[in-house]
Tab-separated table of C-alpha atoms and ligand atoms in Angstrom:
chain	number	residue	atom	x	y	z
A	16	MET	CA	70.406	74.165	110.035
A	17	HIS	CA	68.181	74.944	113.006
A	18	ILE	CA	69.292	73.044	116.132
A	19	ASP	CA	68.198	72.728	119.690
A	20	THR	CA	71.622	73.064	121.325
A	21	GLU	CA	70.767	71.783	124.814
A	22	GLU	CA	69.122	68.672	123.406
A	23	HIS	CA	72.024	68.233	120.975
A	24	MET	CA	74.683	68.443	123.739
A	25	ALA	CA	72.628	66.223	126.083
A	26	GLU	CA	72.599	63.576	123.366
A	27	GLY	CA	76.396	63.643	123.425
A	28	GLY	CA	76.775	65.926	120.397
A	29	THR	CA	80.012	67.880	120.098
A	30	GLU	CA	80.395	71.380	118.744
A	31	ASN	CA	81.533	71.439	115.124
A	32	GLN	CA	84.675	73.602	114.800
A	33	ASP	CA	83.812	74.837	111.317
A	34	THR	CA	80.409	76.212	112.123
A	35	LEU	CA	79.007	79.371	113.585
A	36	THR	CA	76.178	79.134	116.089
A	37	ILE	CA	73.716	82.006	116.062
A	38	ARG	CA	71.153	82.418	118.796
A	39	ASP	CA	68.027	84.408	117.947
A	40	ASN	CA	67.028	86.009	121.231
A	41	ARG	CA	63.544	86.747	119.907
A	42	THR	CA	62.758	83.052	119.767
A	43	GLY	CA	65.530	81.381	121.728
A	44	ARG	CA	66.305	79.240	118.685
A	45	GLU	CA	69.881	78.500	117.681
A	46	TYR	CA	71.173	78.010	114.155
A	47	GLU	CA	74.379	76.408	113.005
A	48	LEU	CA	75.946	77.997	109.938
A	49	GLU	CA	78.788	76.420	108.000
A	50	ILE	CA	82.012	78.458	107.971
A	51	LEU	CA	83.557	78.284	104.512
A	52	GLU	CA	87.145	78.846	103.353
A	53	GLY	CA	88.094	82.489	103.946
A	54	ASP	CA	86.137	82.783	107.203
A	55	VAL	CA	82.851	83.459	105.486
A	56	VAL	CA	79.325	82.292	106.046
A	57	ARG	CA	76.726	82.228	103.307
A	58	ALA	CA	74.353	85.180	103.593
A	59	MET	CA	71.615	82.841	102.256
A	60	ASP	CA	72.054	80.686	105.380
A	61	LEU	CA	70.654	83.605	107.376
A	62	ARG	CA	67.377	83.313	105.526
A	63	GLN	CA	66.257	80.387	107.735
A	64	ILE	CA	66.274	82.702	110.762
A	65	LYS	CA	62.718	83.903	111.292
A	66	VAL	CA	60.204	84.431	114.046
A	67	GLN	CA	57.138	83.294	112.081
A	68	ASP	CA	57.285	80.611	109.403
A	69	ASP	CA	55.706	82.889	106.797
A	70	GLU	CA	58.338	85.612	107.217
A	71	PHE	CA	60.934	86.315	104.506
A	72	GLY	CA	63.823	85.537	106.843
A	73	MET	CA	66.920	87.418	107.919
A	74	MET	CA	69.284	89.226	105.535
A	75	ALA	CA	72.669	90.880	106.036
A	76	TYR	CA	72.578	94.696	105.797
A	77	ASP	CA	75.825	96.005	104.322
A	78	PRO	CA	75.683	99.373	102.585
A	79	SER	CA	78.690	99.887	100.264
A	80	PHE	CA	79.683	96.218	100.681
A	81	MET	CA	81.971	97.024	103.603
A	82	ASN	CA	82.056	93.397	104.721
A	83	THR	CA	80.511	91.308	101.981
A	84	ALA	CA	82.391	88.898	99.713
A	85	SER	CA	80.553	88.813	96.391
A	86	THR	CA	82.721	86.146	94.791
A	87	ARG	CA	85.449	83.553	95.237
A	88	SER	CA	88.279	84.630	92.978
A	89	THR	CA	91.671	83.283	91.927
A	90	ILE	CA	92.959	86.436	90.242
A	91	THR	CA	94.248	89.008	92.727
A	92	GLU	CA	95.065	88.689	96.396
A	93	ILE	CA	95.315	91.724	98.653
A	94	ASP	CA	96.374	91.594	102.280
A	95	GLY	CA	95.456	95.102	103.348
A	96	ALA	CA	96.880	94.837	106.856
A	97	ASN	CA	100.332	93.937	105.555
A	98	GLY	CA	100.419	95.930	102.312
A	99	ILE	CA	100.548	92.834	100.085
A	100	LEU	CA	99.315	92.668	96.485
A	101	ARG	CA	99.723	89.571	94.307
A	102	TYR	CA	98.418	88.703	90.839
A	103	ARG	CA	97.783	84.947	90.546
A	104	GLY	CA	100.153	84.466	93.504
A	105	PHE	CA	103.066	86.550	92.198
A	106	PRO	CA	104.097	89.577	94.317
A	107	ILE	CA	103.501	92.894	92.548
A	108	GLU	CA	107.076	93.990	93.309
A	109	GLU	CA	108.524	91.066	91.323
A	110	LEU	CA	106.154	91.473	88.410
A	111	ALA	CA	106.826	95.227	88.200
A	112	GLU	CA	110.561	94.628	88.186
A	113	LYS	CA	110.806	91.665	85.843
A	114	CYS	CA	107.830	91.582	83.466
A	115	SER	CA	106.391	93.514	80.586
A	116	PHE	CA	102.798	94.696	80.824
A	117	LEU	CA	101.563	92.223	78.203
A	118	GLU	CA	103.284	89.376	80.063
A	119	VAL	CA	101.358	90.384	83.196
A	120	ALA	CA	98.181	90.793	81.143
A	121	HIS	CA	98.591	87.198	79.932
A	122	LEU	CA	99.117	86.072	83.527
A	123	ILE	CA	96.014	87.853	84.787
A	124	LEU	CA	93.822	86.707	81.905
A	125	ASN	CA	95.028	83.093	81.676
A	126	GLY	CA	96.247	82.284	85.158
A	127	GLU	CA	99.891	81.520	84.288
A	128	LEU	CA	102.950	83.428	83.163
A	129	PRO	CA	103.337	82.783	79.424
A	130	THR	CA	106.072	80.687	77.859
A	131	GLU	CA	108.104	82.506	75.200
A	132	ASP	CA	105.891	81.097	72.434
A	133	GLU	CA	102.710	81.976	74.269
A	134	LEU	CA	103.921	85.499	74.891
A	135	ASP	CA	104.940	85.954	71.255
A	136	ALA	CA	101.528	84.736	70.125
A	137	PHE	CA	99.706	87.019	72.586
A	138	VAL	CA	101.786	90.079	71.640
A	139	HIS	CA	101.141	89.298	67.965
A	140	GLU	CA	97.386	88.987	68.540
A	141	VAL	CA	97.194	92.237	70.499
A	142	THR	CA	99.389	94.088	68.011
A	143	TYR	CA	97.218	93.063	65.067
A	144	HIS	CA	93.975	94.235	66.661
A	145	THR	CA	95.029	97.779	67.505
A	146	TYR	CA	93.173	99.432	64.619
A	147	ALA	CA	89.685	100.759	65.321
A	148	HIS	CA	86.967	101.166	62.692
A	149	GLN	CA	87.139	104.547	60.904
A	150	ASN	CA	83.629	105.380	62.130
A	151	ILE	CA	84.988	105.499	65.682
A	152	GLN	CA	87.012	108.523	64.578
A	153	LYS	CA	83.875	110.121	63.179
A	154	LEU	CA	82.160	109.498	66.500
A	155	MET	CA	85.023	111.179	68.321
A	156	GLN	CA	84.851	114.164	66.044
A	157	GLY	CA	81.337	114.797	67.341
A	158	PHE	CA	82.737	115.742	70.738
A	159	ARG	CA	83.535	119.342	71.646
A	160	TYR	CA	87.235	120.253	71.567
A	161	ASP	CA	87.298	120.454	75.386
A	162	ALA	CA	85.434	117.175	76.028
A	163	HIS	CA	86.994	115.198	78.862
A	164	THR	CA	88.924	112.255	77.458
A	165	MET	CA	87.215	109.822	79.854
A	166	GLY	CA	83.818	110.843	78.476
A	167	ILE	CA	85.123	110.139	74.970
A	168	MET	CA	86.594	106.781	76.064
A	169	ILE	CA	83.428	105.636	77.830
A	170	SER	CA	81.288	106.497	74.798
A	171	SER	CA	83.597	105.040	72.168
A	172	MET	CA	84.010	101.795	74.110
A	173	ALA	CA	80.218	101.368	74.232
A	174	ALA	CA	80.108	102.231	70.512
A	175	LEU	CA	82.591	99.414	69.735
A	176	SER	CA	79.891	96.977	70.820
A	177	THR	CA	77.918	97.890	67.705
A	178	PHE	CA	80.827	96.848	65.471
A	179	TYR	CA	81.080	93.387	67.033
A	180	PRO	CA	77.528	92.044	67.478
A	181	GLU	CA	78.906	88.499	67.899
A	182	SER	CA	80.335	89.674	71.248
A	183	LYS	CA	76.883	89.105	72.752
A	184	ASP	CA	77.618	85.393	72.707
A	185	VAL	CA	79.325	85.686	76.073
A	186	HIS	CA	79.163	81.974	76.877
A	187	ASP	CA	81.407	81.012	73.942
A	188	PRO	CA	85.025	81.026	75.208
A	189	GLU	CA	86.465	81.654	71.741
A	190	VAL	CA	84.175	84.606	71.063
A	191	ARG	CA	85.032	85.924	74.510
A	192	TRP	CA	88.765	85.664	73.907
A	193	ASN	CA	88.461	87.528	70.596
A	194	GLN	CA	86.779	90.446	72.349
A	195	ILE	CA	89.339	90.390	75.177
A	196	VAL	CA	92.183	90.706	72.661
A	197	ARG	CA	90.347	93.425	70.747
A	198	ILE	CA	89.673	95.488	73.854
A	199	VAL	CA	93.212	95.201	75.271
A	200	ALA	CA	94.545	96.112	71.806
A	201	LYS	CA	92.214	99.021	71.113
A	202	MET	CA	92.250	100.759	74.494
A	203	PRO	CA	95.521	102.654	73.731
A	204	THR	CA	94.240	103.545	70.247
A	205	LEU	CA	90.987	104.991	71.609
A	206	ALA	CA	92.898	106.806	74.350
A	207	ALA	CA	95.405	108.296	71.916
A	208	PHE	CA	92.656	109.364	69.507
A	209	ALA	CA	90.750	110.984	72.399
A	210	TYR	CA	93.907	112.864	73.374
A	211	ARG	CA	94.622	114.029	69.802
A	212	HIS	CA	91.007	115.142	69.470
A	213	HIS	CA	91.343	117.091	72.702
A	214	ARG	CA	94.469	118.752	71.323
A	215	GLY	CA	93.047	119.315	67.834
A	216	LEU	CA	95.809	117.163	66.334
A	217	PRO	CA	95.451	114.642	63.474
A	218	TYR	CA	95.240	111.037	64.664
A	219	VAL	CA	98.328	108.837	64.403
A	220	TYR	CA	97.660	105.207	63.517
A	221	PRO	CA	99.141	102.213	65.369
A	222	GLU	CA	102.602	100.975	64.376
A	223	ASN	CA	102.861	97.192	64.537
A	224	GLU	CA	106.600	96.956	65.173
A	225	LEU	CA	106.473	98.985	68.400
A	226	SER	CA	105.873	97.648	71.903
A	227	TYR	CA	102.461	98.156	73.554
A	228	THR	CA	103.550	101.264	75.449
A	229	ALA	CA	105.881	102.600	72.714
A	230	ASN	CA	103.039	102.351	70.206
A	231	PHE	CA	100.790	104.222	72.621
A	232	LEU	CA	103.382	106.978	73.143
A	233	ASN	CA	103.878	107.173	69.369
A	234	MET	CA	100.137	107.607	68.731
A	235	LEU	CA	100.009	110.285	71.410
A	236	PHE	CA	103.079	112.369	70.855
A	237	ARG	CA	104.414	111.946	67.293
A	238	ILE	CA	104.217	115.263	65.498
A	239	GLY	CA	106.009	116.278	62.322
A	240	VAL	CA	108.442	113.348	62.157
A	241	ARG	CA	108.260	110.021	60.370
A	242	ASP	CA	109.888	107.969	63.118
A	243	TYR	CA	109.191	108.567	66.748
A	244	GLU	CA	111.433	106.969	69.349
A	245	PRO	CA	110.119	107.152	72.879
A	246	ASN	CA	112.707	107.514	75.623
A	247	PRO	CA	113.254	103.920	76.874
A	248	VAL	CA	113.115	105.041	80.518
A	249	LEU	CA	109.706	106.631	79.976
A	250	GLU	CA	108.495	103.662	77.920
A	251	ARG	CA	109.481	101.297	80.744
A	252	ALA	CA	108.028	103.613	83.420
A	253	LEU	CA	104.675	103.555	81.641
A	254	ASP	CA	104.896	99.768	81.375
A	255	ILE	CA	105.483	99.564	85.147
A	256	LEU	CA	102.571	101.906	85.846
A	257	PHE	CA	100.385	99.733	83.630
A	258	ILE	CA	101.454	96.608	85.559
A	259	LEU	CA	100.619	98.280	88.890
A	260	HIS	CA	97.147	99.238	87.672
A	261	ALA	CA	96.257	95.981	85.905
A	262	ASP	CA	93.921	94.571	88.559
A	263	HIS	CA	92.840	95.230	92.112
A	264	GLU	CA	90.175	92.626	92.909
A	265	GLN	CA	86.616	93.708	93.798
A	266	ASN	CA	86.892	97.502	93.726
A	267	CYS	CA	84.105	99.834	92.581
A	268	SER	CA	84.769	99.610	88.818
A	269	THR	CA	85.436	95.849	88.828
A	270	THR	CA	82.216	95.325	90.733
A	271	ALA	CA	80.478	97.461	88.086
A	272	MET	CA	81.999	95.252	85.360
A	273	ARG	CA	80.819	92.085	87.073
A	274	VAL	CA	77.364	93.467	87.856
A	275	ILE	CA	76.756	94.685	84.309
A	276	GLY	CA	78.266	91.502	82.863
A	277	SER	CA	76.005	89.390	85.071
A	278	SER	CA	73.006	90.416	82.950
A	279	LEU	CA	74.985	88.921	79.992
A	280	SER	CA	75.609	92.345	78.502
A	281	ASP	CA	78.443	92.313	75.940
A	282	PRO	CA	81.959	93.120	77.224
A	283	TYR	CA	82.218	96.490	75.444
A	284	CYS	CA	79.102	97.833	77.187
A	285	ALA	CA	80.105	96.265	80.510
A	286	LEU	CA	83.596	97.739	80.247
A	287	SER	CA	82.188	101.129	79.329
A	288	GLY	CA	80.212	100.987	82.599
A	289	ALA	CA	83.324	99.927	84.512
A	290	MET	CA	85.168	102.922	83.069
A	291	ALA	CA	82.343	105.201	84.164
A	292	ALA	CA	82.721	103.860	87.712
A	293	LEU	CA	86.474	104.393	87.545
A	294	TYR	CA	86.055	108.002	86.445
A	295	GLY	CA	84.852	109.257	89.864
A	296	PRO	CA	87.326	111.220	92.036
A	297	LEU	CA	87.166	108.672	94.867
A	298	HIS	CA	88.419	105.944	92.492
A	299	GLY	CA	90.452	106.286	89.269
A	300	GLY	CA	89.708	109.983	88.986
A	301	ALA	CA	91.788	110.513	92.136
A	302	ASN	CA	95.072	110.879	90.216
A	303	GLU	CA	93.595	113.838	88.360
A	304	ALA	CA	92.173	115.236	91.616
A	305	VAL	CA	95.620	114.936	93.274
A	306	LEU	CA	97.259	117.033	90.568
A	307	ARG	CA	94.530	119.659	90.760
A	308	MET	CA	94.924	119.698	94.570
A	309	LEU	CA	98.734	120.074	94.412
A	310	THR	CA	98.386	122.853	91.836
A	311	GLU	CA	95.833	124.614	94.025
A	312	ILE	CA	98.110	124.389	97.099
A	313	GLY	CA	100.788	125.906	94.885
A	314	ASP	CA	103.483	126.360	97.507
A	315	VAL	CA	104.843	124.462	100.496
A	316	LYS	CA	104.036	127.464	102.692
A	317	ASN	CA	100.299	126.956	102.027
A	318	ILE	CA	100.319	123.353	103.283
A	319	PRO	CA	99.541	124.016	106.983
A	320	ASP	CA	96.318	125.901	106.117
A	321	PHE	CA	95.360	123.188	103.653
A	322	MET	CA	95.941	120.418	106.201
A	323	GLU	CA	93.844	122.251	108.780
A	324	SER	CA	90.918	122.345	106.341
A	325	VAL	CA	91.330	118.575	105.778
A	326	LYS	CA	91.297	117.954	109.524
A	327	ARG	CA	88.187	120.106	109.900
A	328	GLY	CA	86.574	117.704	107.435
A	329	GLU	CA	86.106	120.415	104.784
A	330	ARG	CA	87.996	118.453	102.150
A	331	ARG	CA	89.958	115.278	101.550
A	332	LEU	CA	93.640	114.805	101.048
A	333	MET	CA	93.341	113.225	97.622
A	334	GLY	CA	95.623	110.267	96.930
A	335	PHE	CA	95.448	109.219	100.578
A	336	GLY	CA	93.461	106.435	102.195
A	337	HIS	CA	92.159	103.127	100.946
A	338	ARG	CA	89.263	100.843	101.793
A	339	VAL	CA	91.518	97.780	101.933
A	340	TYR	CA	95.109	98.908	102.595
A	341	LYS	CA	95.504	99.978	106.185
A	342	ALA	CA	99.305	99.739	106.452
A	343	TYR	CA	100.534	101.033	103.098
A	344	ASP	CA	99.717	100.649	99.422
A	345	PRO	CA	102.592	98.617	97.881
A	346	ARG	CA	101.892	100.194	94.504
A	347	ALA	CA	102.611	103.660	95.943
A	348	SER	CA	106.088	102.550	97.110
A	349	ILE	CA	106.986	101.250	93.627
A	350	ILE	CA	105.613	104.381	91.973
A	351	LYS	CA	107.731	106.620	94.197
A	352	THR	CA	110.891	104.879	92.953
A	353	THR	CA	109.687	105.055	89.339
A	354	ALA	CA	108.957	108.782	89.768
A	355	HIS	CA	112.594	109.485	90.602
A	356	GLU	CA	113.738	107.539	87.499
A	357	VAL	CA	111.341	109.518	85.305
A	358	PHE	CA	112.402	112.849	86.811
A	359	GLU	CA	116.039	112.019	85.909
A	360	VAL	CA	114.902	112.215	82.285
A	361	THR	CA	112.186	114.858	82.365
A	362	GLY	CA	113.461	117.057	85.175
A	363	LYS	CA	111.753	117.198	88.537
A	364	ASN	CA	108.057	117.972	88.622
A	365	PRO	CA	107.850	121.252	90.583
A	366	LEU	CA	104.848	119.876	92.495
A	367	LEU	CA	106.971	117.029	93.921
A	368	ASP	CA	108.164	119.125	96.883
A	369	ILE	CA	104.562	119.864	97.861
A	370	ALA	CA	103.660	116.175	97.569
A	371	LEU	CA	106.640	115.066	99.679
A	372	GLU	CA	105.853	117.631	102.360
A	373	LEU	CA	102.177	116.609	102.457
A	374	GLU	CA	103.220	112.975	102.855
A	375	LYS	CA	105.708	113.839	105.604
A	376	ILE	CA	103.117	115.766	107.600
A	377	ALA	CA	100.384	113.198	107.052
A	378	LEU	CA	102.593	110.354	108.270
A	379	GLN	CA	103.166	112.190	111.560
A	380	GLU	CA	99.853	113.837	112.366
A	381	GLU	CA	97.334	112.137	114.598
A	382	TYR	CA	94.354	112.735	112.276
A	383	PHE	CA	95.945	110.714	109.455
A	384	VAL	CA	97.813	108.165	111.587
A	385	SER	CA	94.741	107.240	113.646
A	386	ARG	CA	92.687	106.726	110.469
A	387	ASN	CA	95.431	104.703	108.728
A	388	LEU	CA	95.648	107.199	105.884
A	389	TYR	CA	98.712	106.515	103.722
A	390	PRO	CA	99.534	107.531	100.142
A	391	ASN	CA	97.745	105.302	97.663
A	392	VAL	CA	98.587	104.471	94.038
A	393	ASP	CA	97.197	107.783	92.832
A	394	PHE	CA	99.290	110.071	94.987
A	395	TYR	CA	102.492	109.975	92.935
A	396	SER	CA	101.292	108.581	89.589
A	397	GLY	CA	99.913	111.956	88.476
A	398	LEU	CA	103.289	113.610	89.047
A	399	ILE	CA	104.883	111.091	86.691
A	400	TYR	CA	102.172	111.463	84.075
A	401	GLN	CA	102.487	115.235	84.176
A	402	ALA	CA	106.278	115.098	83.874
A	403	MET	CA	105.835	112.823	80.841
A	404	GLY	CA	103.675	115.461	79.161
A	405	PHE	CA	100.160	114.118	79.764
A	406	PRO	CA	97.423	116.666	80.507
A	407	VAL	CA	95.486	115.946	83.727
A	408	GLU	CA	92.395	114.887	81.765
A	409	MET	CA	94.364	111.890	80.529
A	410	PHE	CA	95.233	110.573	84.001
A	411	PRO	CA	92.097	108.474	84.588
A	412	VAL	CA	92.461	107.175	81.009
A	413	LEU	CA	95.976	105.998	81.873
A	414	PHE	CA	94.412	104.063	84.754
A	415	ALA	CA	91.655	102.618	82.551
A	416	ILE	CA	93.950	101.212	79.821
A	417	PRO	CA	95.727	98.630	82.004
A	418	ARG	CA	92.696	98.054	84.246
A	419	SER	CA	90.817	96.792	81.189
A	420	VAL	CA	92.868	93.594	81.636
A	421	GLY	CA	91.629	93.115	85.193
A	422	TRP	CA	88.040	93.958	84.294
A	423	LEU	CA	88.075	91.394	81.487
A	424	ALA	CA	89.667	88.670	83.611
A	425	GLN	CA	87.106	89.281	86.352
A	426	TRP	CA	84.253	89.334	83.824
A	427	GLN	CA	85.433	86.014	82.396
A	428	GLU	CA	85.785	84.478	85.847
A	429	MET	CA	82.275	85.632	86.736
A	430	LEU	CA	80.799	84.053	83.594
A	431	GLU	CA	82.524	80.733	84.286
A	432	ASP	CA	81.496	80.673	87.947
A	433	LYS	CA	78.520	78.357	88.358
A	434	GLU	CA	77.506	80.133	91.559
A	435	GLN	CA	77.079	83.532	89.890
A	436	ARG	CA	73.712	84.691	88.635
A	437	ILE	CA	72.378	88.102	87.710
A	438	ALA	CA	73.483	90.545	90.416
A	439	ARG	CA	70.520	91.717	92.398
A	440	PRO	CA	70.992	93.056	95.931
A	441	ARG	CA	68.087	93.267	98.365
A	442	GLN	CA	66.941	96.352	100.221
A	443	VAL	CA	65.331	97.151	103.535
A	444	TYR	CA	62.281	99.201	102.649
A	445	VAL	CA	61.873	102.035	105.160
A	446	GLY	CA	59.390	104.236	103.254
A	447	GLU	CA	55.652	104.815	103.731
A	448	GLY	CA	53.282	101.902	104.218
A	449	GLU	CA	50.324	101.542	101.868
A	450	ARG	CA	48.276	104.725	101.417
A	451	SER	CA	45.518	105.866	99.057
A	452	TRP	CA	45.789	108.211	96.096
A	453	VAL	CA	44.423	111.735	96.721
A	454	PRO	CA	43.112	114.015	93.890
A	455	ILE	CA	45.539	116.893	93.192
A	456	SER	CA	42.959	119.518	94.275
A	457	GLU	CA	42.787	117.912	97.699
A	458	ARG	CA	46.531	117.727	98.374
A	459	GLY	CA	47.879	120.268	100.837
A	460	SER	CA	50.528	122.835	99.815
B	30	LIG	N1	91.528	112.715	103.445
B	30	LIG	C1	91.023	113.015	104.653
B	30	LIG	N2	90.305	112.180	105.418
B	30	LIG	C2	90.061	110.964	104.910
B	30	LIG	C3	90.556	110.563	103.653
B	30	LIG	C4	91.317	111.484	102.912
B	30	LIG	N3	91.825	111.161	101.724
B	30	LIG	N4	90.171	109.297	103.407
B	30	LIG	C5	89.457	108.911	104.460
B	30	LIG	N5	89.392	109.916	105.376
B	30	LIG	C6	88.763	109.866	106.689
B	30	LIG	C7	87.261	109.989	106.573
B	30	LIG	O1	86.838	111.327	106.663
B	30	LIG	C8	86.840	109.172	107.761
B	30	LIG	O2	87.026	109.934	108.918
B	30	LIG	P1	85.958	109.841	110.138
B	30	LIG	O3	86.072	108.438	110.646
B	30	LIG	O4	86.416	110.869	111.099
B	30	LIG	O5	84.616	110.138	109.530
B	30	LIG	C9	87.850	108.031	107.819
B	30	LIG	O6	89.035	108.583	107.238
B	30	LIG	C10	87.433	106.782	107.057
B	30	LIG	O7	87.141	107.169	105.711
B	30	LIG	P2	86.058	106.471	104.784
B	30	LIG	O8	85.600	107.442	103.770
B	30	LIG	O9	85.038	105.804	105.652
B	30	LIG	O10	86.942	105.340	104.127
B	30	LIG	P3	86.525	104.506	102.851
B	30	LIG	O11	87.165	103.189	102.996
B	30	LIG	O12	85.054	104.549	102.660
B	30	LIG	O13	87.146	105.344	101.639
B	30	LIG	C11	88.628	106.156	100.018
B	30	LIG	C12	88.293	104.997	100.968
B	30	LIG	C13	89.784	105.744	99.115
B	30	LIG	C14	87.406	106.446	99.122
B	30	LIG	C15	88.991	107.409	100.861
B	30	LIG	O14	90.129	107.157	101.638
B	30	LIG	C16	89.200	108.647	99.984
B	30	LIG	O15	88.239	109.365	99.699
B	30	LIG	N6	90.479	108.933	99.586
B	30	LIG	C17	90.739	110.032	98.675
B	30	LIG	C18	90.426	109.631	97.247
B	30	LIG	C19	91.474	108.693	96.704
B	30	LIG	O16	92.667	108.942	96.822
B	30	LIG	N7	91.006	107.625	96.036
B	30	LIG	C20	91.899	106.656	95.370
B	30	LIG	C21	91.834	105.308	96.019
B	30	LIG	S1	93.165	104.230	95.503
B	30	LIG	C22	92.941	103.971	93.815
B	30	LIG	C23	91.699	103.234	93.478
B	30	LIG	O17	91.571	102.056	93.810
B	30	LIG	O18	90.843	103.844	92.844
């Protein structure tokens, strides 16, 4: 609302506590914007600010969404200053200690922890949708033996869309739920098939009597035996890692999921796009990049030279830093404990000493301290995955499997949110003004 403040105060008006007054010094006009829950103002309220009536009006300029809330969400809460992460209000530490991954998946997708009956029903549904159409295997066989498993995952997820054309009916809650169950169920199957393809091994089909993570480990690692029994410590460690990765509010890949979904694309295609966003080394590809970095450093004695090159800005210390966490990443603390439990079974990963030394130095040195750079979720997860026998190419896939739950919950929330429409940011055009076409013979060199 545009107000004339002096007149307003002279008439005995009082300042409203829940508003923001903006003064446009070009015109001297003042505007009162409503402050909403969460200390936000609506960017659309800026549009009324203009010098001439026929102008477009003011916008907020925010490259990379550094300070823009794109949604109101009830799924995941992060307090970056205090290192807090909660799903639907429950602290991540409690969920990681006390729940199974599918229990947490139910919580994230439905808003509440399941009762025993609800959990049984959900586990049953997921278990009975783990098989993928045989043609998906044929598709995978078209990839080169050394194809990156994320490339295979991204493609086969998009391909699944063609098997379920009804999934386009995104406004039908029942249709939506069927696809959610299918995707959560089939992610480990696709991942395991991609891995076996990569290794040139025959595919192992899902076993219905195994848990979500045990079934995954069975499809990955069973060779030459009829019954495969995963080590319970490793099975639980993977479950914990899945819980830690299940959602992380409006990060790059989740934003991709919401943006693609906002055009009413089906969830398989939207999730394929979210996986593509996750694949980059600044996001879910960081766990792979950490392992490659630690391998390249090779020895604790090479760390000082490496750290100098980071401080000169020549490279990044992968697995460090976060857009939101500025104190510590609570997931990294849990993972560090889990790593020690896994190493009791597998033996210590030889790269652990390098990782610990890097962390020690980074927590003391001014460059890292002044920029609030702490280990994030990806710093230690790769060490666990490697100790468990996963090749580095599988690391981003191990991030994508549990994150599919978060992507789907966020996609569903977006579709049910009356305020959301097709995502369409604005730009500030800074290119040439209008000019006339010139024949090619008359253009300079
Ligand atoms: N190593 C060295 N310097 C860094 C690092 C790093 N890992 N991260 C940030 N910086 C510096 C950066 O150079 C900049 O310094 P200056 O102010 O002198 O220019 C300052 O810290 C701020 O960095 P930024 O790039 O503006 O921060 P951002 O919020 O845009 O980026 C990040 C966040 C996670 C992309 C970044 O910290 C990074 O590249 N980290 C390494 C990759 C990584 O581990 N990613 C996984 C993130 S957690 C899992 C997930 O959610 O995907």
